[in-house]
PDB file of C-alpha atoms and ligand atoms in Angstrom:
ATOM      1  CA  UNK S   1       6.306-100.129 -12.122  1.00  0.00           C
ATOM      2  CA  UNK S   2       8.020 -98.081  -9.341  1.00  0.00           C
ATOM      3  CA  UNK S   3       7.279 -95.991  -6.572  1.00  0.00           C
ATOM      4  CA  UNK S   4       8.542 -92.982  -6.991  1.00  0.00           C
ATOM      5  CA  UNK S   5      10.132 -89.772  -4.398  1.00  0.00           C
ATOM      6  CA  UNK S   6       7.492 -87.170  -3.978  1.00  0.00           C
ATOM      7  CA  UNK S   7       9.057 -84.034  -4.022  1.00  0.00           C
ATOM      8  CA  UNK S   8       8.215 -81.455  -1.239  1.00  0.00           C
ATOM      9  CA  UNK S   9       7.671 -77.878  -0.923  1.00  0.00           C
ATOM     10  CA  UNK S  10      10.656 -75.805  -1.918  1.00  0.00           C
ATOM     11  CA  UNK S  11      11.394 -78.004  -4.683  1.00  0.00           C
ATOM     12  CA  UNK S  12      11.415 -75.571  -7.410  1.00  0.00           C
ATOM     13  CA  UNK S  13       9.848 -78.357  -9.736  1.00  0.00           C
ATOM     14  CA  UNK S  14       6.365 -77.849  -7.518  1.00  0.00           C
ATOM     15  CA  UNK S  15       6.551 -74.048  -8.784  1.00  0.00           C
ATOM     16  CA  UNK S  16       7.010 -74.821 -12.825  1.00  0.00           C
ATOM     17  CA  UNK S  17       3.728 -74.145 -15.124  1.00  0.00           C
ATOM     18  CA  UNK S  18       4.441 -77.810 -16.339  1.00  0.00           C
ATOM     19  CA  UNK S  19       4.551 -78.334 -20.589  1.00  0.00           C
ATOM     20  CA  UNK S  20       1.884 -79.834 -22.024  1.00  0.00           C
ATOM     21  CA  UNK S  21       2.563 -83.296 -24.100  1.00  0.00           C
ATOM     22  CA  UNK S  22       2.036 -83.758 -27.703  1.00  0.00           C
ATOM     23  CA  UNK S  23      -0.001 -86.866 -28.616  1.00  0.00           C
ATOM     24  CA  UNK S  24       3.093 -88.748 -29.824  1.00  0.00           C
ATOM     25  CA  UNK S  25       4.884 -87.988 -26.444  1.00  0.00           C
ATOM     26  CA  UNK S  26       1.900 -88.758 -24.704  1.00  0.00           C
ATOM     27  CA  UNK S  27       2.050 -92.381 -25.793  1.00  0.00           C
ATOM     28  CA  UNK S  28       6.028 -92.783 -25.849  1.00  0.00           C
ATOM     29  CA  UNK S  29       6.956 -96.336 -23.938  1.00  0.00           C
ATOM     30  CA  UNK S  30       8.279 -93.236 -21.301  1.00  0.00           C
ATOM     31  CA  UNK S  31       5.499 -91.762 -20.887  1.00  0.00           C
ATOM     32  CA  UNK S  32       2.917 -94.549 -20.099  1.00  0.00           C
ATOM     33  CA  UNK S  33       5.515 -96.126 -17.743  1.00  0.00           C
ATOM     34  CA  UNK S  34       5.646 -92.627 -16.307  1.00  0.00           C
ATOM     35  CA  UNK S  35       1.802 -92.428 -15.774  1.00  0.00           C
ATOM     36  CA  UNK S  36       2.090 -96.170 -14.329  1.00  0.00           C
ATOM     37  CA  UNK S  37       4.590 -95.408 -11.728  1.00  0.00           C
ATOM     38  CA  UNK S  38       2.837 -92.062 -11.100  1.00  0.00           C
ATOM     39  CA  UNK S  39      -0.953 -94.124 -10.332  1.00  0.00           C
ATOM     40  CA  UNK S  40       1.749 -96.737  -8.110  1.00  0.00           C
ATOM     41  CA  UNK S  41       3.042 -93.641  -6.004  1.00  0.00           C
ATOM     42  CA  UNK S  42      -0.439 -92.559  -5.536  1.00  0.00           C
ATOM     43  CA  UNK S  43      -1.859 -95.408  -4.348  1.00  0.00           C
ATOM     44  CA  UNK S  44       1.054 -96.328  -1.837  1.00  0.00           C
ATOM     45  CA  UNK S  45       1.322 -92.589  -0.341  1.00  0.00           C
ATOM     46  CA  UNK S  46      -2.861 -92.801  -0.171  1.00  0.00           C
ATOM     47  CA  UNK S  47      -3.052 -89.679  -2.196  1.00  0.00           C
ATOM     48  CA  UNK S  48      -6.587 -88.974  -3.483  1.00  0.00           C
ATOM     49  CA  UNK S  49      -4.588 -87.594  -6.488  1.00  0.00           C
ATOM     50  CA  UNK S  50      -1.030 -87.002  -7.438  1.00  0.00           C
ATOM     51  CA  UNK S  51       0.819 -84.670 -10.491  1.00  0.00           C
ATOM     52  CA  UNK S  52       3.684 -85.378 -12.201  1.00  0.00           C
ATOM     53  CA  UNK S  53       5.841 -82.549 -11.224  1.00  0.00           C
ATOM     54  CA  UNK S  54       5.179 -84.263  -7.454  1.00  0.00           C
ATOM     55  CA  UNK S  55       7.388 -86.730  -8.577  1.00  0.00           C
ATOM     56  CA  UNK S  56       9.383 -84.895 -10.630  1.00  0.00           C
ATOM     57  CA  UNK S  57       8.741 -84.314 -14.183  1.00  0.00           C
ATOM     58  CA  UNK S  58       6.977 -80.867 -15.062  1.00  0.00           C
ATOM     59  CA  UNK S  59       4.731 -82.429 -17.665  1.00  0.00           C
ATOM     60  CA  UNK S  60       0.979 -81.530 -17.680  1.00  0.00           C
ATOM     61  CA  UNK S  61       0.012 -85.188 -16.184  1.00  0.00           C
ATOM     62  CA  UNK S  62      -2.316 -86.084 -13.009  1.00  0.00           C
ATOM     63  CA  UNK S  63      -4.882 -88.683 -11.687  1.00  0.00           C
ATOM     64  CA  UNK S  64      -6.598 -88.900  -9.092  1.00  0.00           C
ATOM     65  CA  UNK S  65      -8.500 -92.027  -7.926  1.00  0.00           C
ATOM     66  CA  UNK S  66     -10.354 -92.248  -4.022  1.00  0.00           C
ATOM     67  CA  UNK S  67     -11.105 -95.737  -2.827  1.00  0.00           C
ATOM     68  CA  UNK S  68     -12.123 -95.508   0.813  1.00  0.00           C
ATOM     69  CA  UNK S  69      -8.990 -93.067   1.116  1.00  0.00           C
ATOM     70  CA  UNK S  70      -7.947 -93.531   4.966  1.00  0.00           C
ATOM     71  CA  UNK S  71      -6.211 -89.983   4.657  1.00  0.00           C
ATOM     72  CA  UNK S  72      -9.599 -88.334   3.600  1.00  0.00           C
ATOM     73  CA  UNK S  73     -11.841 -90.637   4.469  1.00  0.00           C
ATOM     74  CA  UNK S  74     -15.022 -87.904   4.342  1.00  0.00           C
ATOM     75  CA  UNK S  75     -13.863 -88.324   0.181  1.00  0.00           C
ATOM     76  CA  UNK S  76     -16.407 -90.015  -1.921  1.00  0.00           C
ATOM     77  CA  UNK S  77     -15.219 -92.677  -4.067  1.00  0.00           C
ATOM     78  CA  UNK S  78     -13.940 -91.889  -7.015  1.00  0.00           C
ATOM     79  CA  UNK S  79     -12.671 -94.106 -10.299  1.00  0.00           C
ATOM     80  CA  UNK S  80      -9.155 -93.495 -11.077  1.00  0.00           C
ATOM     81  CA  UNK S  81      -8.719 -90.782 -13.249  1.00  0.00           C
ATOM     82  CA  UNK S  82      -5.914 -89.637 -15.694  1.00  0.00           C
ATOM     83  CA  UNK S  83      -6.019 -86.546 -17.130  1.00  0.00           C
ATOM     84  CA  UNK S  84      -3.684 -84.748 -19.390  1.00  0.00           C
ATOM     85  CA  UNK S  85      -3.073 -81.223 -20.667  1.00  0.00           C
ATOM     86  CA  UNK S  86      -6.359 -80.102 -18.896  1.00  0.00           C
ATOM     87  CA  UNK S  87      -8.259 -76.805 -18.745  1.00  0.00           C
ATOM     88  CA  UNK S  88     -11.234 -76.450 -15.813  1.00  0.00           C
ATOM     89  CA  UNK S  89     -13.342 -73.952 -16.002  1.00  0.00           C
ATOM     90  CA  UNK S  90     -15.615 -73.810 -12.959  1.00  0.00           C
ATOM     91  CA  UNK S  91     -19.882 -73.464 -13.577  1.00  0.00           C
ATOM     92  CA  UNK S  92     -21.589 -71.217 -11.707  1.00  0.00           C
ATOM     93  CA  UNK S  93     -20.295 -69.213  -8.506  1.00  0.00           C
ATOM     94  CA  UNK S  94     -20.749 -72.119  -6.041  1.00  0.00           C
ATOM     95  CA  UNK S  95     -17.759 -71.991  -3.388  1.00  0.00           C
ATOM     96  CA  UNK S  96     -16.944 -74.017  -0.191  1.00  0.00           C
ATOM     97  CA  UNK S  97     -14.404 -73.528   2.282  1.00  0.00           C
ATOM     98  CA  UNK S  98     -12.668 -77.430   2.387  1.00  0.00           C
ATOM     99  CA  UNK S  99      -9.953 -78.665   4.650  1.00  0.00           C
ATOM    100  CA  UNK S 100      -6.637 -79.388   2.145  1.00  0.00           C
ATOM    101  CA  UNK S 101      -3.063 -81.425   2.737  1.00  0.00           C
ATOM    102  CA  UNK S 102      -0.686 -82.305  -0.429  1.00  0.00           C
ATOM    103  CA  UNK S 103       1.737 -85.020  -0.032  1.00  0.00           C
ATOM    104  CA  UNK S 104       3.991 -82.605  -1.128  1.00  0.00           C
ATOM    105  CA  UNK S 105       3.426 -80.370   1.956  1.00  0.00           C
ATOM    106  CA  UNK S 106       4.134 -82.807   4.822  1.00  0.00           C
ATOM    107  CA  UNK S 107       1.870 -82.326   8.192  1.00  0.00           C
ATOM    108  CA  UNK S 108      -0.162 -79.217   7.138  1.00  0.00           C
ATOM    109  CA  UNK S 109      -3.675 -78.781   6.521  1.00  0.00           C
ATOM    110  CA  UNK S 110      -5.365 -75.322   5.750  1.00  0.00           C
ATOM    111  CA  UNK S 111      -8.532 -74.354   4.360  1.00  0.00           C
ATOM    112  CA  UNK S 112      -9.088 -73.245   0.701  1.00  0.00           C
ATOM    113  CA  UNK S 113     -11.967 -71.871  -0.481  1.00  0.00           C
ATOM    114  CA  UNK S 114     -13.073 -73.799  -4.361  1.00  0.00           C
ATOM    115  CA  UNK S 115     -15.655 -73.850  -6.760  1.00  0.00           C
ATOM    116  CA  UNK S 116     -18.155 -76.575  -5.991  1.00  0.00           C
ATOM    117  CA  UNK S 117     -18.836 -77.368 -10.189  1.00  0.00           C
ATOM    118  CA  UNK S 118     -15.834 -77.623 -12.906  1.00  0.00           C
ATOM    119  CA  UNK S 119     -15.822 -78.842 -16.149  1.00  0.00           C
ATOM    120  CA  UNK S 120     -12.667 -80.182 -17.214  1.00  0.00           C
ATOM    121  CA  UNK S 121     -11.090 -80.876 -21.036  1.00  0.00           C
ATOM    122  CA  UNK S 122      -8.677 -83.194 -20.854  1.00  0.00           C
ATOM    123  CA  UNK S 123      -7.291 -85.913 -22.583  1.00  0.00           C
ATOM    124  CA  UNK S 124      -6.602 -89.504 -21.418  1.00  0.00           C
ATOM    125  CA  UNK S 125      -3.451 -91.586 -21.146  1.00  0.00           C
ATOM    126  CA  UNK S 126      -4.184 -93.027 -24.541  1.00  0.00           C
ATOM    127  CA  UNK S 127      -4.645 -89.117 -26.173  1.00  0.00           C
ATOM    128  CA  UNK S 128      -8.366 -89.346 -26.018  1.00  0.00           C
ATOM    129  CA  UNK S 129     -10.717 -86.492 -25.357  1.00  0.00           C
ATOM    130  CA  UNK S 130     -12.465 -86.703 -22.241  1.00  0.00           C
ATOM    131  CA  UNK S 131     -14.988 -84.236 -20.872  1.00  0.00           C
ATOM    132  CA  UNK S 132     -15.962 -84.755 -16.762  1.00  0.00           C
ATOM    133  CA  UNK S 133     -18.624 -82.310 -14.370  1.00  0.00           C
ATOM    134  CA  UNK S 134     -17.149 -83.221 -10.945  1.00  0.00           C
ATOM    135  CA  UNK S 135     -18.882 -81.270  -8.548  1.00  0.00           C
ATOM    136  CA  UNK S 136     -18.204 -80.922  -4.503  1.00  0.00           C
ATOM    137  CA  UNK S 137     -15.696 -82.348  -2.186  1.00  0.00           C
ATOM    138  CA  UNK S 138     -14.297 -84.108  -5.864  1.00  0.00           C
ATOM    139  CA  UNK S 139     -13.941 -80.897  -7.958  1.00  0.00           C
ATOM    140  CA  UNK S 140     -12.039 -79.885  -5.347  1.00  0.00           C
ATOM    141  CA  UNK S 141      -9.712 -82.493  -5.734  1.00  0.00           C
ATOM    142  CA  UNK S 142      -9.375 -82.098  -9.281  1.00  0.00           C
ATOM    143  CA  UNK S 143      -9.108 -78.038  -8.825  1.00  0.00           C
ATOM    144  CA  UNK S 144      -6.191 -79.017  -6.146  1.00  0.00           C
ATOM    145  CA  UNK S 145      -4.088 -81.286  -8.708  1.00  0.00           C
ATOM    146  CA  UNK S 146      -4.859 -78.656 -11.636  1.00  0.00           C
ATOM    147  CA  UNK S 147      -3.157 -76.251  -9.607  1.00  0.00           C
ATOM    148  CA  UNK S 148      -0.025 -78.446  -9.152  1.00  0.00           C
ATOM    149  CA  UNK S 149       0.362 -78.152 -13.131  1.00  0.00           C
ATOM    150  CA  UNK S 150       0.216 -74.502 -12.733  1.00  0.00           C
ATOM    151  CA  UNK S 151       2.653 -74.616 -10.430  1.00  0.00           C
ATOM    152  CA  UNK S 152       0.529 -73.707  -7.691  1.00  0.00           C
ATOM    153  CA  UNK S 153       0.048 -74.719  -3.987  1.00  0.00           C
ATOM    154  CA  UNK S 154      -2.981 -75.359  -1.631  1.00  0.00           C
ATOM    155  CA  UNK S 155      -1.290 -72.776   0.573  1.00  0.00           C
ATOM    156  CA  UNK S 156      -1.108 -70.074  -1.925  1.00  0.00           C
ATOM    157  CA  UNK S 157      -4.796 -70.486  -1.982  1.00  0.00           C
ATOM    158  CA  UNK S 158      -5.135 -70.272   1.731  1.00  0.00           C
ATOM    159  CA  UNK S 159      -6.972 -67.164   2.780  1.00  0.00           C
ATOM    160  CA  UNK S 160      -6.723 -66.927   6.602  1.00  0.00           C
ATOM    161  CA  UNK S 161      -3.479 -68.116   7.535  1.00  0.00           C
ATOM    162  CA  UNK S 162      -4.926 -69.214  11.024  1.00  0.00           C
ATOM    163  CA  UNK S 163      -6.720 -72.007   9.521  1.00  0.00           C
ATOM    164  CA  UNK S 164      -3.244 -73.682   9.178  1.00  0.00           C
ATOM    165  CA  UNK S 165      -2.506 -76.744  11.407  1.00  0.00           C
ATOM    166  CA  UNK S 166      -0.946 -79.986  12.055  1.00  0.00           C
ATOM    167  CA  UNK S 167      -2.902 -83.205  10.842  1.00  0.00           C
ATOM    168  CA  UNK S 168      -2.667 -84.100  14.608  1.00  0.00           C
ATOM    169  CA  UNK S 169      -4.145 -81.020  15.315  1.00  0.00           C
ATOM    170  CA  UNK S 170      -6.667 -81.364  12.764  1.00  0.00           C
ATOM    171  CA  UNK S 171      -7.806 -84.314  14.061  1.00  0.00           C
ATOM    172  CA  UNK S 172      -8.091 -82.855  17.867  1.00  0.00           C
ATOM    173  CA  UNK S 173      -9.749 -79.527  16.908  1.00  0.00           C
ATOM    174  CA  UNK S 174     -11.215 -79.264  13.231  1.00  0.00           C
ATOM    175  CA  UNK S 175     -12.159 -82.621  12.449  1.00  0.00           C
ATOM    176  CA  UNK S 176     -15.531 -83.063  14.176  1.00  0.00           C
ATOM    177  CA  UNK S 177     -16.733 -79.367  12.704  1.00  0.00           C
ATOM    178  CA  UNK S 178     -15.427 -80.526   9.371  1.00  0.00           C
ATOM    179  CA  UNK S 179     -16.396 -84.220   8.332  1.00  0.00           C
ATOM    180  CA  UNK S 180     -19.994 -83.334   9.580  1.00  0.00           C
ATOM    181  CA  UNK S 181     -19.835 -80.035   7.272  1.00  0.00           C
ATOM    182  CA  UNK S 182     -17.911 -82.730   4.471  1.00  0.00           C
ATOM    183  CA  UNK S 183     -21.100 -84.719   4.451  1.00  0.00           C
ATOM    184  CA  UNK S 184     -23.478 -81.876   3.829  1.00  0.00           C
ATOM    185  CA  UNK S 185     -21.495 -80.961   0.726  1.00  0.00           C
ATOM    186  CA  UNK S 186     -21.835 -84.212  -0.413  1.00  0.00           C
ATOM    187  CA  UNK S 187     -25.546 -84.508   0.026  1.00  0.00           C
ATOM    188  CA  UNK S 188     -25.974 -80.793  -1.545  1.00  0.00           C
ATOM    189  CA  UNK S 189     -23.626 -81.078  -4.596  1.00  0.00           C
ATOM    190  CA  UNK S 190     -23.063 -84.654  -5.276  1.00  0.00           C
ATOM    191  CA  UNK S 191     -19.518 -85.070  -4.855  1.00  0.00           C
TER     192      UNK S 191
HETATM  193 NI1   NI D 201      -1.131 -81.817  -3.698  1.00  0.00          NI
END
């Protein structure tokens, strides 16, 4: 297993709609070292998730996994995750305005507003159908890593570009305001 470079914004492999695998691909000796060096960079950049084009390969790959996450530490747990070729459809019309960073966008937070239910199809590492309901502060997560296999951005998805800021200066202004709004999300959706 390795830890891999994260690519950052302006890498045009953040900006690919990344291919989907085919079962055989999926469980190539490539690919499942792939998906173990890609849960390895995750865990040692404390990313509540990570996608494969983040570390290079435009492939329709991600996980995400939160364990006391000292970046977002308002996060619930969450058990590591892999998901492949997913769609998410969001239930209901549920939306929250939630703080964001990416690894792949170094020193900016901004807020985003997402759906606060999804229901994901995906498969697992293994090429197994798996169904999740994430709901709250997690579906954003997952909504945030779908978006990197879309080729999409947290800051495309940023409304009012005055929310942006430094994580400094999210911990001297927004923080407060935000982890106490964080926990009411959590007690109201679940998540
Ligand atoms: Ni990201």
């Amino acid at each position: 297993m390795a830890v891999l470079p994260i690519r950052l914004i302006g890498d045009p492999v953040l900006r690919t709609v990344c291919r989907r695998l085919s079962l055989d691909e999926l469980r190539s000796e490539d690919v499942q070292e792939f998906i173990d060096d890609l849960i390895e960079t995750m865990r040692d950049a404390n990313g509540a998730g990570l996608a494969a084009p983040q570390v290079g390969r435009a492939v329709a790959i991600a996980a995400v996994q939160i364990a006391d996450n000292p970046r977002y530490p308002y996060k619930p747990n969450f058990p590591l995750t892999v998901f492949v070729n997913p769609t998410v459809t969001a239930i209901g019309h549920e939306t929250e305005s939630l703080y964001e960073g990416c690894l792949s966008v170094p020193n900016l937070r901004g807020l985003v507003s997402r759906s606060m239910h999804v229901h994901i199809d995906a498969l697992d590492r293994h090429g197994h159908s798996i169904t999740l309901d994430v709901h709250g502060l997690t579906a954003g997560t997952f909504q945030h890593e779908f978006d990197h296999l879309e080729g999409r951005l947290f800051v495309d998805r940023v409304e009012d570009s005055s929310t942006f800021c430094t994580w400094d200066n999210f911990d001297r202004f927004h923080k407060t305001a935000f982890v106490q709004r964080a926990e009411s999300i959590v007690q109201q959706y679940g998540g």
